[in-house]
């Protein structure tokens, strides 16, 4: 159904929305039988160059429980100057100003407060690592908007909050890394409590007018960039001696707590990023993940399963408390963790996950992976604005046949109950509003709905259901903006119009939405349970939509709009999002973090890595992610989102070794070698976070990255059955037959 | 080993003079004896022939059996509003630059091994990193005063010579840094805690120099209330005023001593600061307390700077343990001074300097033999300024006598008064002052009555007979009784009393003698050709004359009293003004006039000041002017203005007591 594919793509382009079903089953009962819930992937701030900001306030429905925004789907009676809300059917007066049709972005004027960047820097690093980090931080100052406020907290055994305003002597406030402090204590100790702060969101403070105490710690970049550059340059490794056999004492928990407390007391509800740079696990104080004895290793999945991770629960609790406070203040926390061993991302993940912050994991700060990823945070869009927004609230409104079941993504619930909130929760539910403290144009939420229309009250033919997404946010230009996306889809009766519904199934969106549900469950449930649940869902789906003759596996068919879905599920089962084998708890947390925030295209790459083949036999082409695709005369390029692997087949590798590429008569070989490198560069340039780039060949140790991903159709067991590629659909069928 | 050991059996064994135990001489120490039973190397080994000598201690005598690190000096400056306003912070910072050049060092060494560190504070603490490779010092603020910790290790304690430029840079900046501060509140216990933790972290003993101005009222451990209450004076509860308000300081002092941290406190109070509480740590850690009431730059500057310089430069040992051993028949029972005792024998001192004295009380517990006499050995284990562990031994052999007359003949009144003062001032904490005064009078009477009864030749009962060696005892005793610690006077503040009490507790014999009975010198009789001091006269108004000029000194104060008809040539000579009326009494330093009178007088003052632990502030007093009232308080033989009997009255009173005892 090319038309539906186009329709889906057009919608995504325009609205940033992809629904699992694009024609909706009109009754509750039927909807539940569809297996894949009615849900959508929403990219609230999808980049739209053609979207001009409107300079006036949106027109709202006057019913207090509704307050939907006037949109093109509303019926407007121009003569009576009335419009009917398409969600609650309230009749409203048309405001004189608003006569044209609807636009998507509104700006709200008012006092603006600058963006805030608070660097929280670990000093328990190796010398060259620290040096690299210092350089990255110094460089970042030139990328910040000149009026942005910056602050610096460093930590090791102690936590130092650096005062930036003073001239001459450098001052810092020092805190013990072992003592948990309340927000009040932190503010008292930093001397932030005396001047009264206007707390309203609408009127954030202007530092120029009131010389706040906080200005000592947070200063406009243009004022102190020289000082701060020097200060960063003079940063020393944590001077406290570390004896043999010990880890350095690292007070990450207290440092974060102070960062959160500092912003909480000074700039609540203003866009702010806390950027945590750490090179190892927290080893003391609240939030410690491992003790300082090197002989006791950091927890592994094995320890966690055996309930043997003694610090995990307490640490997680600490960071969750911080994350929730940060979210309440509208700030976000980024974690840049660069170390060879684990750094406690498992415990700290909530800080980034709940606040919409970034999580970046690398081996060292002295790698291009970190340096470029970090730089990419400050890239700008075509308007010259940062690709970041702050303190967003997403308000979802539905027409009365639908209710909201929940959301999965970098958000927290705002606990707004209402008539359109379902009792059945999927993901973070029980609310119609969520807060997304940090988001960028690709931040994507999965939002799940429930059809509540009863079977016995059919919807008239041609009836349409509507959903409105209202996103209030602080634009990186510090303006408050509101983006309103209103969509509508047709209702269809399952009994009579099943084929319509089937054809409007978006298997890609469905796969990602189901995967999000699976990963969300995996955070709290045992791995095997989640896999079983996914399998059962797949089987039920195939049962419902597959066509087959009983007792005849070969007869099984799925229509085009479902054909890829089982394959996605197969790879999802093997993916690091659900399989923890061979991954550390930190890695799992890292992968899951990105899975829960990337858009559909990236998510699909994560579920099912892309494999391109380059050979003399033709132009580059995508090939099956299968071991049969690994051939001696091919170069393969695999993109797993987190890794880019270039793999030279056996023959190619030999040719290269022989140096054919340097001979003028074999220039075409040189081009063949170059082609995947160019393509990889292109991906590397665009992706955030920058993937790990692996260049390997047949027999190379790094080839394991490729080999672990492909479908093992050829193993030592069936090596002789060369070329007998088992169809992936058959795999799904197997599962079904064993039912 | 000491000269009291008796070698026997040809030098193979020796008998301890203290416990009479016979020990084998270890082979490496063996030496033959000469014909009178003395070892041949008697004069070569100091421990065999000298009363006092010093050993370099072996590792067994060190903490954790590790040689100690050289000590450190930490300067901790109160930068609250009042100290900034009166210019004190600027003065301290300015002067430290030159004074630090003179931190004590071993004679043979080029530079001092003592490291220095700096902290400023008001209600939070500021540590400074003055590492030599820094272009600028760095300041680290610790606001968690509830649980103070040391925010840095490297760069806090530094060698002065190496970090000189950074330190000078810091000292230049400190006054400006806090120039706009309007912080009035201070903390105190956390400051000491911080210094102690810093020394602990650096694993070295040391001394804190704290410059403090006000009652620590900020929320922190050791927070104090203004509890000064004049109503308690002359009641049984008066002792409370001398006790610390909280036990925070007591436990802090114990911690300090345990880590060899001595605290010297310079106080600049403008009102009540509770010296009894603040002074406790300095007292128990062998530190010194200095107090400058209502510090005024032009008046008190010199006195303070002299004290500071003197205190920085003075000879000092750290982390000391003293033990007093005696031969059988008597033993040391009580100790007074800047000490802390965790058990009954070990006297612990975080530091001990050349001006501190420990008074030891001995009691008989058996008969002493007249043949062997009484032997006393005092051993002090301490760490030198270069970080060497040493053991200093003093030995004293005393004769014993069964004749009371001999006993009375050999008594030393100055030492007696030192002992009585310290024991009385110690008792102040626990007993009503009235009781203490009665006990003192009683003891005086007893001593004299005993003499009269057992030694003196019979005479009329109405006659007062004093032993020759004790003839000044009553007058000294009267001075002690009249001291403001034991006898309250309205113009003396509670703080001043607590301060004087504390001073006396660490005083040596000479200092306490001068303190209780000031030196009064008739300056007008000064012989300009002699370098001798004029003979002192008795401290009584009757000794003054209108034509005279007198200099009075008690170790804390110095007064130059000018009679109304002082000789004009003297006035011209000393003050370089034509007449009595022209003399400006505001000065605290005599003008340097090129004139024999002036030179001679200044030389005399110099001699008096020399070797005194406290710099004396000079006050010019004109006869029949208001300040004379203060001066008169020091004429201790006269009747006090607010009670306190004259010498003659006291003598009569004691005589009465004696008569009663004899009957």
Tab-separated table of C-alpha atoms in Angstrom, chain A residues 416-647:
chain	number	residue	atom	x	y	z
A	416	UNK	CA	-2.591	15.682	35.928
A	417	UNK	CA	-5.698	13.574	36.156
A	418	UNK	CA	-8.558	14.281	33.827
A	419	UNK	CA	-11.415	12.738	31.961
A	420	UNK	CA	-9.131	11.580	29.157
A	421	UNK	CA	-6.741	9.667	31.420
A	422	UNK	CA	-7.073	5.925	31.309
A	423	UNK	CA	-6.907	3.690	34.342
A	424	UNK	CA	-4.874	1.151	32.442
A	425	UNK	CA	-1.299	2.289	32.424
A	426	UNK	CA	1.218	1.650	29.696
A	427	UNK	CA	4.567	3.184	30.542
A	428	UNK	CA	4.324	6.291	32.729
A	429	UNK	CA	0.588	6.716	33.002
A	430	UNK	CA	-2.129	8.145	35.142
A	431	UNK	CA	-1.673	11.609	33.744
A	432	UNK	CA	-2.360	13.665	30.668
A	433	UNK	CA	0.704	15.836	31.111
A	434	UNK	CA	4.380	15.085	31.255
A	435	UNK	CA	7.408	17.172	31.879
A	436	UNK	CA	10.389	16.883	29.577
A	437	UNK	CA	13.115	19.005	31.093
A	438	UNK	CA	15.564	18.717	28.271
A	439	UNK	CA	14.753	17.889	24.714
A	440	UNK	CA	16.104	18.311	21.227
A	441	UNK	CA	14.570	18.040	17.770
A	442	UNK	CA	14.932	14.276	17.817
A	443	UNK	CA	13.647	13.554	21.306
A	444	UNK	CA	10.806	11.175	20.782
A	445	UNK	CA	8.190	9.873	23.170
A	446	UNK	CA	6.042	6.852	22.774
A	447	UNK	CA	2.505	7.731	23.765
A	448	UNK	CA	-0.033	5.011	24.309
A	449	UNK	CA	-3.789	5.273	24.072
A	450	UNK	CA	-6.766	3.228	24.865
A	451	UNK	CA	-9.915	3.129	22.747
A	452	UNK	CA	-12.803	3.395	25.172
A	453	UNK	CA	-15.715	3.584	22.795
A	454	UNK	CA	-18.054	0.749	23.661
A	455	UNK	CA	-18.969	-1.829	21.080
A	456	UNK	CA	-22.638	-0.974	21.252
A	457	UNK	CA	-22.212	2.721	20.456
A	458	UNK	CA	-20.810	2.628	16.961
A	459	UNK	CA	-19.179	5.647	15.502
A	460	UNK	CA	-20.876	6.933	12.386
A	461	UNK	CA	-19.222	6.264	9.097
A	462	UNK	CA	-16.464	8.785	8.360
A	463	UNK	CA	-16.109	9.715	12.001
A	464	UNK	CA	-12.702	10.932	13.004
A	465	UNK	CA	-10.863	10.782	16.269
A	466	UNK	CA	-8.551	13.618	17.176
A	467	UNK	CA	-5.557	14.029	19.415
A	468	UNK	CA	-3.852	17.265	20.278
A	469	UNK	CA	-0.323	17.547	21.615
A	470	UNK	CA	0.455	20.867	23.239
A	471	UNK	CA	4.108	21.343	24.080
A	472	UNK	CA	5.093	24.351	26.173
A	473	UNK	CA	8.819	24.796	26.227
A	474	UNK	CA	11.671	27.197	26.588
A	475	UNK	CA	13.337	27.642	23.253
A	476	UNK	CA	17.121	27.867	23.211
A	477	UNK	CA	16.724	31.534	22.324
A	478	UNK	CA	15.183	31.656	25.844
A	479	UNK	CA	11.713	32.446	24.484
A	480	UNK	CA	8.827	30.522	25.934
A	481	UNK	CA	7.079	28.794	23.072
A	482	UNK	CA	4.135	26.537	22.579
A	483	UNK	CA	3.911	24.027	19.788
A	484	UNK	CA	0.535	22.550	19.032
A	485	UNK	CA	0.142	19.456	16.932
A	486	UNK	CA	-3.341	18.278	16.214
A	487	UNK	CA	-3.952	15.100	14.311
A	488	UNK	CA	-7.032	13.166	13.307
A	489	UNK	CA	-7.562	9.626	12.029
A	490	UNK	CA	-10.570	7.787	10.742
A	491	UNK	CA	-12.457	5.317	12.823
A	492	UNK	CA	-13.259	1.991	11.267
A	493	UNK	CA	-15.347	-0.912	12.330
A	494	UNK	CA	-13.194	-3.979	12.719
A	495	UNK	CA	-15.873	-6.399	11.629
A	496	UNK	CA	-16.511	-4.769	8.316
A	497	UNK	CA	-13.336	-2.860	7.621
A	498	UNK	CA	-10.519	-5.040	8.915
A	499	UNK	CA	-8.617	-4.759	5.661
A	500	UNK	CA	-8.646	-0.987	5.947
A	501	UNK	CA	-7.211	-1.166	9.392
A	502	UNK	CA	-4.657	-3.765	8.392
A	503	UNK	CA	-3.483	-1.704	5.492
A	504	UNK	CA	-3.055	1.310	7.731
A	505	UNK	CA	-0.795	-0.605	10.132
A	506	UNK	CA	2.567	1.081	10.490
A	507	UNK	CA	4.795	-1.879	11.290
A	508	UNK	CA	7.877	0.213	11.891
A	509	UNK	CA	6.175	2.448	14.409
A	510	UNK	CA	4.496	-0.573	15.931
A	511	UNK	CA	7.793	-2.389	16.315
A	512	UNK	CA	9.407	0.571	18.037
A	513	UNK	CA	6.393	1.161	20.263
A	514	UNK	CA	6.248	-2.484	21.281
A	515	UNK	CA	9.989	-2.471	21.815
A	516	UNK	CA	9.676	0.523	24.095
A	517	UNK	CA	7.067	-1.287	26.098
A	518	UNK	CA	9.330	-4.325	26.287
A	519	UNK	CA	12.356	-2.307	27.383
A	520	UNK	CA	10.234	-0.414	29.880
A	521	UNK	CA	9.173	-3.724	31.364
A	522	UNK	CA	12.712	-5.033	31.300
A	523	UNK	CA	13.748	-2.279	33.695
A	524	UNK	CA	11.564	-3.752	36.365
A	525	UNK	CA	10.994	-7.371	35.379
A	526	UNK	CA	13.191	-10.380	34.845
A	527	UNK	CA	14.571	-10.712	31.317
A	528	UNK	CA	12.899	-14.037	30.420
A	529	UNK	CA	9.461	-12.755	31.431
A	530	UNK	CA	9.786	-9.848	29.035
A	531	UNK	CA	10.883	-12.101	26.216
A	532	UNK	CA	7.956	-14.411	26.849
A	533	UNK	CA	5.610	-11.467	26.829
A	534	UNK	CA	7.037	-10.209	23.523
A	535	UNK	CA	6.763	-13.679	22.006
A	536	UNK	CA	3.169	-14.000	23.088
A	537	UNK	CA	2.311	-10.647	21.583
A	538	UNK	CA	3.955	-11.619	18.313
A	539	UNK	CA	2.132	-14.916	18.207
A	540	UNK	CA	-1.181	-13.268	18.893
A	541	UNK	CA	-0.539	-10.730	16.182
A	542	UNK	CA	0.329	-13.425	13.663
A	543	UNK	CA	-2.732	-15.345	14.695
A	544	UNK	CA	-4.915	-12.351	14.133
A	545	UNK	CA	-3.472	-11.102	10.873
A	546	UNK	CA	-1.646	-14.075	9.385
A	547	UNK	CA	-3.158	-16.328	6.776
A	548	UNK	CA	-2.326	-19.972	6.972
A	549	UNK	CA	-3.718	-23.408	6.659
A	550	UNK	CA	-3.750	-25.499	9.759
A	551	UNK	CA	-0.887	-27.994	10.129
A	552	UNK	CA	0.929	-26.490	7.177
A	553	UNK	CA	3.783	-24.203	8.151
A	554	UNK	CA	4.692	-23.373	4.598
A	555	UNK	CA	1.325	-21.845	3.968
A	556	UNK	CA	1.879	-19.044	6.440
A	557	UNK	CA	1.629	-15.586	4.941
A	558	UNK	CA	1.499	-12.095	6.325
A	559	UNK	CA	0.359	-9.130	4.319
A	560	UNK	CA	2.902	-6.531	3.213
A	561	UNK	CA	2.086	-4.139	5.973
A	562	UNK	CA	3.018	-6.808	8.551
A	563	UNK	CA	5.746	-8.655	6.745
A	564	UNK	CA	8.727	-7.048	8.407
A	565	UNK	CA	7.316	-6.959	11.895
A	566	UNK	CA	8.365	-10.483	13.005
A	567	UNK	CA	11.869	-9.808	11.819
A	568	UNK	CA	12.026	-6.678	13.957
A	569	UNK	CA	10.853	-8.679	16.927
A	570	UNK	CA	13.462	-11.353	16.271
A	571	UNK	CA	16.269	-8.831	16.348
A	572	UNK	CA	14.768	-7.037	19.293
A	573	UNK	CA	14.920	-10.267	21.291
A	574	UNK	CA	18.632	-10.486	20.549
A	575	UNK	CA	19.303	-6.802	21.107
A	576	UNK	CA	21.232	-5.431	24.071
A	577	UNK	CA	18.062	-3.673	25.180
A	578	UNK	CA	16.621	-6.953	26.335
A	579	UNK	CA	19.643	-9.237	26.550
A	580	UNK	CA	22.036	-8.394	29.317
A	581	UNK	CA	24.411	-11.221	28.591
A	582	UNK	CA	27.825	-9.885	27.600
A	583	UNK	CA	26.861	-6.384	28.652
A	584	UNK	CA	27.634	-4.714	31.920
A	585	UNK	CA	24.757	-3.139	33.832
A	586	UNK	CA	26.142	0.247	32.786
A	587	UNK	CA	26.124	-0.666	29.122
A	588	UNK	CA	22.574	-1.937	29.351
A	589	UNK	CA	21.500	1.280	30.996
A	590	UNK	CA	23.273	3.283	28.338
A	591	UNK	CA	21.668	1.414	25.452
A	592	UNK	CA	18.240	1.590	27.004
A	593	UNK	CA	18.632	5.275	27.662
A	594	UNK	CA	19.153	6.016	23.993
A	595	UNK	CA	16.491	3.623	22.888
A	596	UNK	CA	13.927	5.472	24.938
A	597	UNK	CA	14.621	8.858	23.395
A	598	UNK	CA	15.614	8.438	19.747
A	599	UNK	CA	13.228	8.869	16.846
A	600	UNK	CA	11.796	6.095	14.773
A	601	UNK	CA	14.543	5.789	12.186
A	602	UNK	CA	17.289	5.609	14.761
A	603	UNK	CA	15.276	3.265	16.939
A	604	UNK	CA	14.825	0.883	14.052
A	605	UNK	CA	18.559	0.877	13.421
A	606	UNK	CA	19.019	0.039	17.071
A	607	UNK	CA	16.552	-2.829	16.870
A	608	UNK	CA	17.761	-4.169	13.575
A	609	UNK	CA	21.213	-2.934	12.577
A	610	UNK	CA	21.669	-2.022	8.940
A	611	UNK	CA	24.110	-3.954	6.852
A	612	UNK	CA	25.412	-2.619	3.531
A	613	UNK	CA	27.492	-4.594	1.154
A	614	UNK	CA	30.128	-3.164	-1.204
A	615	UNK	CA	31.509	-5.311	-3.968
A	616	UNK	CA	32.574	-5.282	-7.575
A	617	UNK	CA	29.310	-6.948	-8.477
A	618	UNK	CA	27.258	-3.834	-8.367
A	619	UNK	CA	26.497	-0.650	-6.471
A	620	UNK	CA	26.360	-0.778	-2.672
A	621	UNK	CA	23.214	-2.508	-1.475
A	622	UNK	CA	21.577	-3.341	1.803
A	623	UNK	CA	21.837	-7.012	2.614
A	624	UNK	CA	20.246	-9.291	5.146
A	625	UNK	CA	21.611	-9.084	8.640
A	626	UNK	CA	22.630	-12.659	8.398
A	627	UNK	CA	25.838	-14.599	8.518
A	628	UNK	CA	25.240	-15.620	4.937
A	629	UNK	CA	25.897	-12.039	3.957
A	630	UNK	CA	29.487	-12.302	5.064
A	631	UNK	CA	31.322	-13.157	1.894
A	632	UNK	CA	34.997	-13.113	1.034
A	633	UNK	CA	34.722	-10.615	-1.814
A	634	UNK	CA	32.548	-8.100	0.000
A	635	UNK	CA	33.102	-5.159	2.229
A	636	UNK	CA	30.366	-4.829	4.806
A	637	UNK	CA	29.291	-1.703	6.620
A	638	UNK	CA	27.174	-2.308	9.677
A	639	UNK	CA	25.415	0.454	11.560
A	640	UNK	CA	24.053	-0.556	14.952
A	641	UNK	CA	23.543	3.064	15.999
A	642	UNK	CA	26.143	2.666	18.734
A	643	UNK	CA	28.782	1.177	16.454
A	644	UNK	CA	29.801	1.588	12.866
A	645	UNK	CA	31.655	-1.503	11.724
A	646	UNK	CA	33.508	-1.798	8.436
A	647	UNK	CA	34.394	-5.357	7.718
